[in-house]
Coordinates of C-alpha atoms in Angstrom, one line a residue:
X1 CA 50.2 -62.4 10.1
X2 CA 50.5 -64.4 6.9
X3 CA 49.8 -68.1 6.9
X4 CA 48.8 -70.7 4.3
X5 CA 46.8 -73.9 4.5
X6 CA 47.5 -76.9 2.2
X7 CA 44.1 -78.6 2.0
X8 CA 45.6 -81.6 0.3
X9 CA 47.8 -82.4 3.3
X10 CA 44.9 -81.9 5.7
X11 CA 42.9 -84.8 4.1
X12 CA 44.3 -88.2 5.2
X13 CA 45.6 -90.4 2.3
X14 CA 43.2 -93.2 3.0
X15 CA 40.1 -91.0 3.3
X16 CA 37.1 -92.6 1.4
X17 CA 36.3 -89.3 -0.3
X18 CA 39.7 -89.3 -2.1
X19 CA 38.9 -92.0 -4.7
X20 CA 35.3 -90.8 -4.9
X21 CA 36.4 -87.3 -5.7
X22 CA 38.8 -88.6 -8.4
X23 CA 35.9 -90.5 -10.0
X24 CA 33.4 -87.7 -9.8
X25 CA 35.9 -85.2 -11.3
X26 CA 36.6 -87.5 -14.2
X27 CA 32.8 -87.9 -14.8
X28 CA 32.3 -84.1 -14.6
X29 CA 35.1 -83.5 -17.0
X30 CA 33.3 -85.7 -19.6
X31 CA 30.3 -83.4 -19.3
X32 CA 32.3 -80.2 -19.8
X33 CA 30.4 -79.2 -23.0
X34 CA 27.0 -79.4 -21.3
X35 CA 28.3 -77.3 -18.4
X36 CA 29.7 -74.7 -20.7
X37 CA 26.3 -74.3 -22.3
X38 CA 24.8 -73.8 -18.9
X39 CA 27.0 -70.9 -17.9
X40 CA 25.3 -67.5 -18.2
X41 CA 26.8 -65.0 -20.5
X42 CA 25.4 -62.0 -18.6
X43 CA 25.0 -60.9 -15.0
X44 CA 27.3 -61.5 -12.1
X45 CA 29.5 -64.6 -11.9
X46 CA 27.5 -67.5 -10.7
X47 CA 28.3 -70.6 -8.8
X48 CA 29.6 -73.2 -11.3
X49 CA 27.1 -76.0 -11.9
X50 CA 29.8 -78.6 -11.3
X51 CA 30.3 -77.3 -7.8
X52 CA 26.5 -77.3 -7.1
X53 CA 26.3 -81.0 -8.2
X54 CA 29.3 -82.0 -6.1
X55 CA 27.8 -80.1 -3.1
X56 CA 24.5 -82.0 -3.5
X57 CA 26.4 -85.3 -3.6
X58 CA 27.9 -84.3 -0.3
X59 CA 24.5 -83.5 1.0
X60 CA 23.3 -87.0 0.1
X61 CA 26.4 -88.9 1.3
X62 CA 26.7 -87.1 4.7
X63 CA 22.9 -86.9 5.4
X64 CA 22.8 -83.1 5.6
X65 CA 19.3 -82.1 6.4
X66 CA 19.0 -78.9 4.4
X67 CA 20.8 -76.8 1.9
X68 CA 21.3 -74.0 4.5
X69 CA 23.0 -76.5 6.8
X70 CA 25.0 -77.7 3.8
X71 CA 26.4 -74.2 3.2
X72 CA 27.3 -73.9 6.8
X73 CA 29.3 -77.1 6.6
X74 CA 31.0 -75.9 3.4
X75 CA 31.9 -72.6 5.3
X76 CA 33.5 -74.4 8.2
X77 CA 34.5 -77.9 7.0
X78 CA 37.9 -78.1 5.2
X79 CA 36.9 -81.6 3.9
X80 CA 33.9 -80.2 2.1
X81 CA 36.0 -77.3 0.7
X82 CA 38.6 -79.7 -0.5
X83 CA 36.0 -81.9 -2.2
X84 CA 34.5 -78.8 -3.9
X85 CA 37.9 -77.4 -5.0
X86 CA 37.4 -74.3 -2.9
X87 CA 40.2 -72.2 -1.5
X88 CA 40.2 -72.0 2.4
X89 CA 39.9 -68.2 2.2
X90 CA 37.1 -68.3 -0.4
X91 CA 33.7 -67.2 0.8
X92 CA 31.0 -69.9 0.7
X93 CA 28.1 -69.2 -1.6
X94 CA 24.7 -68.5 -0.2
X95 CA 22.1 -71.2 0.3
X96 CA 19.8 -69.4 -2.2
X97 CA 22.3 -70.4 -5.0
X98 CA 20.6 -73.8 -5.0
X99 CA 17.1 -72.2 -5.4
X100 CA 18.3 -69.8 -8.2
X101 CA 20.2 -72.5 -10.1
X102 CA 17.9 -75.5 -9.8
X103 CA 15.9 -74.4 -12.8
X104 CA 19.2 -74.0 -14.8
X105 CA 20.2 -77.6 -13.8
X106 CA 16.8 -78.8 -15.0
X107 CA 16.8 -76.8 -18.2
X108 CA 20.1 -78.3 -19.4
X109 CA 19.4 -81.7 -17.9
X110 CA 22.6 -81.7 -15.9
X111 CA 21.4 -83.8 -13.0
X112 CA 20.0 -86.5 -15.3
X113 CA 23.2 -86.3 -17.5
X114 CA 25.4 -86.8 -14.4
X115 CA 23.3 -89.8 -13.3
X116 CA 23.5 -91.3 -16.8
X117 CA 27.3 -90.8 -16.8
X118 CA 27.6 -92.7 -13.5
X119 CA 25.5 -95.5 -14.9
X120 CA 27.6 -95.6 -18.1
X121 CA 30.8 -95.9 -16.0
X122 CA 29.3 -98.8 -14.0
X123 CA 28.3 -100.6 -17.3
X124 CA 31.8 -100.0 -18.8
X125 CA 33.4 -101.5 -15.6
X126 CA 31.4 -104.7 -16.1
X127 CA 29.5 -104.3 -12.9
X128 CA 26.0 -104.5 -14.3
X129 CA 23.9 -107.4 -15.5
X130 CA 22.6 -107.1 -19.1
X131 CA 19.8 -109.7 -18.7
X132 CA 18.3 -109.7 -15.2
X133 CA 16.7 -106.7 -13.6
X134 CA 14.3 -105.8 -10.8
X135 CA 11.8 -102.9 -10.3
X136 CA 10.4 -101.4 -7.2
X137 CA 8.6 -98.3 -6.0
X138 CA 8.5 -96.4 -2.7
X139 CA 6.3 -93.7 -1.1
X140 CA 8.1 -90.4 -0.6
X141 CA 6.2 -88.3 1.9
X142 CA 5.4 -84.8 0.9
X143 CA 6.6 -81.9 2.9
X144 CA 3.0 -80.6 3.1
X145 CA 1.0 -81.1 6.2
X146 CA -2.3 -83.0 6.1
X147 CA -4.0 -79.8 7.3
X148 CA -3.2 -78.3 3.9
X149 CA -5.4 -80.9 2.3
X150 CA -8.5 -78.7 1.6
X151 CA -11.6 -79.0 -0.7
X152 CA -10.8 -77.9 -4.2
X153 CA -11.9 -74.3 -4.8
X154 CA -12.5 -73.6 -1.2
X155 CA -11.7 -70.2 0.3
X156 CA -9.0 -69.9 2.8
X157 CA -10.2 -70.2 6.4
X158 CA -8.8 -66.8 7.3
X159 CA -11.0 -65.2 4.7
X160 CA -14.0 -66.9 6.2
X161 CA -13.4 -65.4 9.6
X162 CA -15.5 -62.5 10.6
X163 CA -13.7 -59.2 11.0
X164 CA -12.4 -58.6 14.5
X165 CA -12.2 -62.3 15.2
X166 CA -9.0 -61.7 17.0
X167 CA -5.9 -64.0 17.1
X168 CA -5.7 -66.7 14.4
X169 CA -3.3 -69.5 15.2
X170 CA -0.7 -70.4 12.6
X171 CA -1.2 -74.0 13.4
X172 CA -4.8 -74.2 14.6
X173 CA -6.3 -77.5 15.8
X174 CA -8.4 -79.2 13.1
X175 CA -10.8 -82.1 13.7
X176 CA -11.2 -84.3 10.6
X177 CA -13.5 -86.8 12.3
X178 CA -16.5 -87.5 10.1
X179 CA -15.1 -85.6 7.1
X180 CA -14.6 -87.5 3.9
X181 CA -11.4 -86.4 2.1
X182 CA -10.4 -87.8 -1.3
X183 CA -8.0 -86.9 -4.0
X184 CA -11.0 -86.3 -6.3
X185 CA -12.4 -83.5 -4.1
X186 CA -9.3 -82.2 -2.1
X187 CA -5.9 -80.7 -2.9
X188 CA -3.0 -79.7 -0.8
X189 CA -2.4 -75.9 -0.8
X190 CA 1.2 -76.3 0.0
X191 CA 2.1 -79.1 -2.5
X192 CA -0.7 -79.4 -5.1
X193 CA 1.0 -82.3 -6.9
X194 CA 0.9 -84.5 -3.8
X195 CA -1.9 -87.0 -3.4
X196 CA -3.3 -88.8 -0.4
X197 CA -1.8 -92.3 -0.5
X198 CA -2.0 -95.3 1.8
X199 CA 0.9 -97.7 1.6
X200 CA -1.0 -100.8 2.7
X201 CA -3.7 -102.2 5.1
X202 CA -3.4 -100.6 8.5
X203 CA -1.1 -97.8 7.3
X204 CA -2.1 -94.1 7.6
X205 CA -3.0 -92.2 4.5
X206 CA -0.4 -89.5 3.9
X207 CA 0.3 -86.8 1.3
X208 CA 3.0 -88.3 -0.9
X209 CA 4.6 -88.9 -4.2
X210 CA 5.9 -92.2 -5.6
X211 CA 9.6 -92.9 -6.4
X212 CA 10.5 -95.7 -8.8
X213 CA 13.7 -97.5 -9.5
X214 CA 15.0 -100.0 -12.1
X215 CA 18.0 -101.9 -10.8
X216 CA 20.2 -104.6 -12.3
X217 CA 20.5 -107.9 -10.3
X218 CA 24.2 -108.4 -10.3
X219 CA 25.2 -105.7 -7.8
X220 CA 22.0 -103.8 -7.3
X221 CA 23.1 -100.7 -9.1
X222 CA 20.3 -98.3 -10.0
X223 CA 19.8 -98.0 -13.8
X224 CA 16.8 -95.7 -14.1
X225 CA 14.6 -93.6 -11.7
X226 CA 11.3 -91.8 -11.9
X227 CA 8.9 -89.9 -9.7
X228 CA 5.2 -90.1 -10.4
X229 CA 1.8 -89.2 -8.8
X230 CA 0.9 -91.5 -5.9
X231 CA -1.9 -93.7 -7.2
X232 CA -2.8 -97.3 -7.5
X233 CA -1.6 -97.7 -11.1
X234 CA 1.6 -95.6 -11.0
X235 CA 3.9 -98.5 -10.3
X236 CA 2.8 -100.5 -13.3
X237 CA 2.9 -97.5 -15.6
X238 CA 6.3 -96.4 -14.3
X239 CA 7.7 -99.9 -14.9
X240 CA 7.0 -99.7 -18.6
X241 CA 8.3 -96.1 -18.8
X242 CA 11.6 -97.1 -17.1
X243 CA 12.1 -100.2 -19.3
X244 CA 11.4 -98.2 -22.5
X245 CA 13.7 -95.4 -21.5
X246 CA 16.5 -98.0 -20.7
X247 CA 16.0 -99.6 -24.1
X248 CA 16.2 -96.2 -25.9
X249 CA 19.5 -95.4 -24.2
X250 CA 21.2 -98.8 -24.1
X251 CA 19.7 -100.4 -27.2
X252 CA 18.5 -103.5 -25.4
X253 CA 16.0 -104.8 -22.8
X254 CA 16.5 -107.2 -19.9
X255 CA 15.5 -110.8 -20.3
X256 CA 13.8 -111.1 -16.9
X257 CA 12.2 -108.6 -14.5
X258 CA 11.6 -109.3 -10.8
X259 CA 8.9 -107.4 -8.8
X260 CA 6.8 -107.8 -5.7
X261 CA 3.1 -108.4 -5.3
X262 CA 2.2 -104.8 -6.0
X263 CA 3.0 -105.5 -9.7
X264 CA 0.7 -108.5 -10.0
X265 CA -1.4 -107.1 -12.8
X266 CA -2.6 -108.8 -16.0
X267 CA -2.1 -105.7 -18.3
X268 CA 1.5 -105.2 -16.9
X269 CA 2.4 -108.9 -17.5
X270 CA 1.1 -108.7 -21.1
X271 CA 3.2 -105.5 -21.8
X272 CA 6.3 -107.2 -20.4
X273 CA 5.7 -110.3 -22.5
X274 CA 5.1 -108.2 -25.6
X275 CA 8.6 -106.7 -25.0
X276 CA 10.1 -110.3 -24.7
X277 CA 10.7 -109.8 -21.0
X278 CA 9.9 -112.8 -18.7
X279 CA 8.0 -111.5 -15.7
X280 CA 9.2 -112.8 -12.3
X281 CA 6.4 -111.1 -10.3
X282 CA 5.2 -112.3 -6.9
X283 CA 1.5 -113.0 -7.0
X284 CA -1.3 -112.1 -4.6
X285 CA -3.1 -114.8 -2.7
X286 CA -6.2 -114.5 -4.9
X287 CA -6.3 -117.3 -7.6
X288 CA -6.6 -116.3 -11.2
X289 CA -10.1 -116.7 -12.6
X290 CA -11.0 -119.3 -15.2
X291 CA -10.3 -117.8 -18.6
X292 CA -13.0 -120.0 -20.2
X293 CA -15.8 -118.3 -18.2
X294 CA -14.3 -114.8 -18.2
X295 CA -15.4 -112.0 -20.5
X296 CA -13.5 -111.9 -23.8
X297 CA -11.8 -108.5 -22.9
X298 CA -10.3 -110.1 -19.7
X299 CA -9.3 -113.4 -21.1
X300 CA -5.7 -112.4 -22.2
X301 CA -5.0 -110.8 -18.8
X302 CA -6.1 -113.9 -16.9
X303 CA -4.0 -116.1 -19.1
X304 CA -1.0 -113.9 -18.5
X305 CA -1.5 -114.4 -14.7
X306 CA -1.9 -118.1 -15.2
X307 CA 1.5 -118.2 -17.1
X308 CA 3.0 -116.2 -14.2
X309 CA 1.6 -118.7 -11.7
X310 CA 3.3 -121.6 -13.6
X311 CA 6.6 -119.7 -13.3
X312 CA 6.4 -119.6 -9.5
X313 CA 7.7 -123.2 -9.3
X314 CA 10.8 -122.6 -11.4
X315 CA 14.3 -122.1 -10.1
X316 CA 14.7 -119.0 -12.1
X317 CA 11.8 -117.3 -10.4
X318 CA 13.2 -118.3 -6.9
X319 CA 16.6 -116.8 -7.8
X320 CA 15.0 -113.6 -9.2
X321 CA 12.9 -113.0 -6.1
X322 CA 15.9 -113.6 -3.8
X323 CA 18.1 -111.2 -5.7
X324 CA 15.3 -108.7 -6.0
X325 CA 16.0 -107.6 -2.4
X326 CA 18.9 -105.6 -3.8
X327 CA 16.6 -103.0 -5.3
X328 CA 15.1 -102.5 -1.8
X329 CA 18.5 -102.0 -0.3
X330 CA 19.0 -99.1 -2.7
X331 CA 15.7 -97.5 -1.6
X332 CA 16.7 -98.1 2.0
X333 CA 19.9 -96.1 1.5
X334 CA 18.1 -93.3 -0.4
X335 CA 15.5 -92.8 2.3
X336 CA 17.6 -93.2 5.4
X337 CA 21.0 -91.7 4.3
X338 CA 20.2 -89.4 1.4
X339 CA 17.1 -88.0 3.1
X340 CA 14.4 -89.1 0.6
X341 CA 12.1 -90.4 3.3
X342 CA 10.4 -87.0 3.1
X343 CA 10.6 -84.5 0.3
X344 CA 12.5 -81.2 0.8
X345 CA 10.9 -79.6 -2.2
X346 CA 7.6 -78.6 -3.7
X347 CA 7.3 -79.7 -7.3
X348 CA 7.7 -83.2 -8.7
X349 CA 10.5 -82.2 -11.0
X350 CA 12.6 -81.0 -8.1
X351 CA 12.0 -84.2 -6.3
X352 CA 13.0 -86.2 -9.4
X353 CA 16.2 -84.1 -9.6
X354 CA 17.0 -84.9 -5.9
X355 CA 16.3 -88.6 -6.6
X356 CA 18.6 -88.6 -9.6
X357 CA 21.5 -87.1 -7.7
X358 CA 20.9 -89.3 -4.7
X359 CA 20.8 -92.4 -6.9
X360 CA 24.1 -91.2 -8.5
X361 CA 25.7 -90.9 -5.0
X362 CA 24.5 -94.5 -4.2
X363 CA 25.9 -95.9 -7.4
X364 CA 29.2 -94.1 -6.9
X365 CA 29.6 -95.6 -3.4
X366 CA 28.7 -99.0 -4.7
X367 CA 31.2 -98.7 -7.7
X368 CA 33.9 -97.6 -5.3
X369 CA 33.4 -100.7 -3.1
X370 CA 33.3 -103.1 -6.0
X371 CA 36.1 -101.5 -8.1
X372 CA 38.4 -99.5 -5.8
X373 CA 40.7 -97.1 -7.7

């Protein structure tokens, strides 16, 4: 029996993916030269990188837990096939296509280029502030178990077992009571780049990475992202990296930058002021020291914190801190909807790639709500 399926007629006219698909296809068309360079000239026909990017967008938007589950949805869901421009009779690609092509996407910078194209569209639409920005960081839990956090250079426990020891549990009980474990002496065997990190007082120390976001204050759109090692200075260092990267791409810097108490640091405040950016940073309870009695090498940092303390009473600071919540809303979506609460990958560059595509998905949804097509 012969039959045909018109996918276009199966998708209702007011489906929210319709305008999103139109916008995504237009952005991908503008990156055609980069995609052409990424196609292999040898071997079997591969999955087009455009299709992989669109599939990963669906993964973020629909909270699909894994790439294997994503491929199952593509195989059975006509909506997903329509979004990916796949024929109903076409076989779905294997889940390993993401594994094999992830390095290709990274080599040609396709995920980053797609994110930048989404940001450029938001700027062209007049949805972004040029002057007022906010920055924030969040902990992204590693996929590695705390049991994988072993002393550096230690031999695997299985090799220490005597011959004939019998059954060895894959997930044996481990008692860490009384053992001191630090990032200086231990590493995870599953995710070596992860570091033991505590988010705050009373919180557990977990193997994690840090994600960072620079957002504009008008609509909370994400302008830059980064993934770094989880440590106490990463947020301040990433802030300068994000601002300098934004300036290189856009040719300008924001006038003000809002941040929470985690960014209350004299050196960071000085670096912001040297870039002619007014810091609107919430301060810790501790009062700045007296610069007259401080060492000469600390005097400038203390004076920067005193200037920040004077700004706390201004209306501009109050507005900046109130609007700063928008950057936290972005992280809330990324972690609860896009699945960035815990990493799916081993390797910081893979996590950054996931963050770039998830941030692009968040921006696309925001743009669609603000400027429906």
